[in-house]
Amino acid sequence: MNLNIKKIIDETYDKVKVIKDGKVASYIPQLAKVDPNIFAISFVDTKGNMYSIGDSDSKVAIESISKLFTFSKAVHKFGENTLLEKIGVGGSSLPFNSIIAALESKTHTINPFVNQGAIATTSLFYDKNHKKFKNEILNNLNIFAGKQLKLGEKIYHSESETNNTNMALAYILKSFNRFYGQVPSSVDVYTHQCSVLVSSKDLALMGSVITNNGIHPKTKKHILKPEHCQFIKRALRPAGLYEFSNTWIVKTGCVAAKSGVGGGILILIPDIGTLAIVSPPLDEYGNSVKGIKAGEIITNKLLHFCNKNKKHKKAKKKTKKKTKKKNKKKKYKNQFKKTLKKYRARK
Ligand code: GLU
């Protein structure tokens, strides 16, 4: 059975291209200026082969998807238990930057994929030397990308000038002893990590490190431990797509995904590959409209193929075993007949 990923992606691209719903994010003024027509899909299989369609070199701000990589670095450096204790993996039915959630949730940090937990995760790397702190976080994104990514200077300045909610969240966390560095410096580094520019190709490569148990498909560097990748995916599943996360899980069967308000979405499909979609218009939750639609179609088609293929392989193996047994029996029968013939002839 051959999987024609290219055909699945091309057909989905054409089907989804015509959707006109959604609005680009505007609470960060510079994000409102992004081209809403950018649409790209990239896929990296488990061997590192990439296939892309559309504007796969067009770049958008990574925004919330960066949380996945800073969290991964934190798991690698501090271990799972520290992250469970200092950040947590709780759910929230409130928006990703809700002040109420920061005040009222038990852990205040909630989980690493909403702003509260994400800024606190970045603060775990706090260093008095701001430049060193910033470079450590930005360089981590480069390691996942396997190349030097560019900072979206305009996005960074625009987000910095309007960062009041994130500053407030960080001070609330500090007041509950759930923040681990100096507030302005940590929020600034977090804003930098969100402003890095990525294409669908970059995202697919970055995510495939986690899909592929920690090994970068191009540089072949061991970036994460396999057991940490499993932990990261488990933590991501219930929280990666804002308040849509549970619906996504039900629709795709537990496939981990992360989106960002820049319009990117990253989908980690176990044993198959990594899918990245970029299209800036967002739905009411903050997920790319085309990203969710195309992501759901492609993910389910790939999973369906994989399951069918597994069954097919199992059936083939069973038939092979049966034939082997039959042939063996036949061989013995023939041997016996020959020996009997020889014996009779001697008589
Ligand atoms: N930098 C954005 C913020 O902090 C990221 C939000 C997102 O993509 O969910 O608001």
mmCIF file of C-alpha atoms and ligand atoms in Angstrom, residues 27-28 62-65 67 96-97 113 115 119 159 163 166 190-191 194 242 258-262, ligand 1:
data_model
loop_
_atom_site.group_PDB
_atom_site.id
_atom_site.type_symbol
_atom_site.label_atom_id
_atom_site.label_comp_id
_atom_site.label_asym_id
_atom_site.label_seq_id
_atom_site.Cartn_x
_atom_site.Cartn_y
_atom_site.Cartn_z
ATOM 1 C CA TYR A 27 -4.726 43.155 19.480
ATOM 2 C CA ILE A 28 -1.063 43.425 18.480
ATOM 3 C CA ILE A 62 5.677 32.335 15.498
ATOM 4 C CA GLU A 63 3.786 33.748 18.521
ATOM 5 C CA SER A 64 2.308 31.040 20.742
ATOM 6 C CA ILE A 65 3.970 28.173 18.878
ATOM 7 C CA LYS A 67 5.865 28.264 23.805
ATOM 8 C CA PHE A 96 -5.027 32.304 26.765
ATOM 9 C CA ASN A 97 -4.240 35.607 28.514
ATOM 10 C CA PHE A 113 0.810 26.839 26.509
ATOM 11 C CA ASN A 115 0.410 33.069 28.420
ATOM 12 C CA ILE A 119 5.848 33.588 30.440
ATOM 13 C CA GLU A 159 3.919 43.810 20.844
ATOM 14 C CA ASN A 163 2.184 44.334 26.296
ATOM 15 C CA ASN A 166 1.229 40.140 29.725
ATOM 16 C CA TYR A 190 9.026 36.181 26.015
ATOM 17 C CA THR A 191 7.971 38.947 23.581
ATOM 18 C CA CYS A 194 6.960 35.305 20.083
ATOM 19 C CA TYR A 242 -6.769 27.252 23.162
ATOM 20 C CA LYS A 258 -0.046 23.979 18.726
ATOM 21 C CA SER A 259 -1.210 27.166 17.084
ATOM 22 C CA GLY A 260 -0.318 30.826 17.396
ATOM 23 C CA VAL A 261 -2.097 34.117 16.718
ATOM 24 C CA GLY A 262 0.364 34.796 13.875
HETATM 25 N N1 GLU B 1 2.675 36.931 21.867
HETATM 26 C C1 GLU B 1 1.273 36.639 21.965
HETATM 27 C C2 GLU B 1 0.771 37.080 23.308
HETATM 28 O O1 GLU B 1 1.482 36.985 24.269
HETATM 29 C C3 GLU B 1 1.086 35.170 21.777
HETATM 30 C C4 GLU B 1 -0.345 34.765 21.861
HETATM 31 C C5 GLU B 1 -0.687 33.544 21.070
HETATM 32 O O2 GLU B 1 -0.194 33.304 19.977
HETATM 33 O O3 GLU B 1 -1.517 32.800 21.596
HETATM 34 O O4 GLU B 1 -0.327 37.549 23.427
#
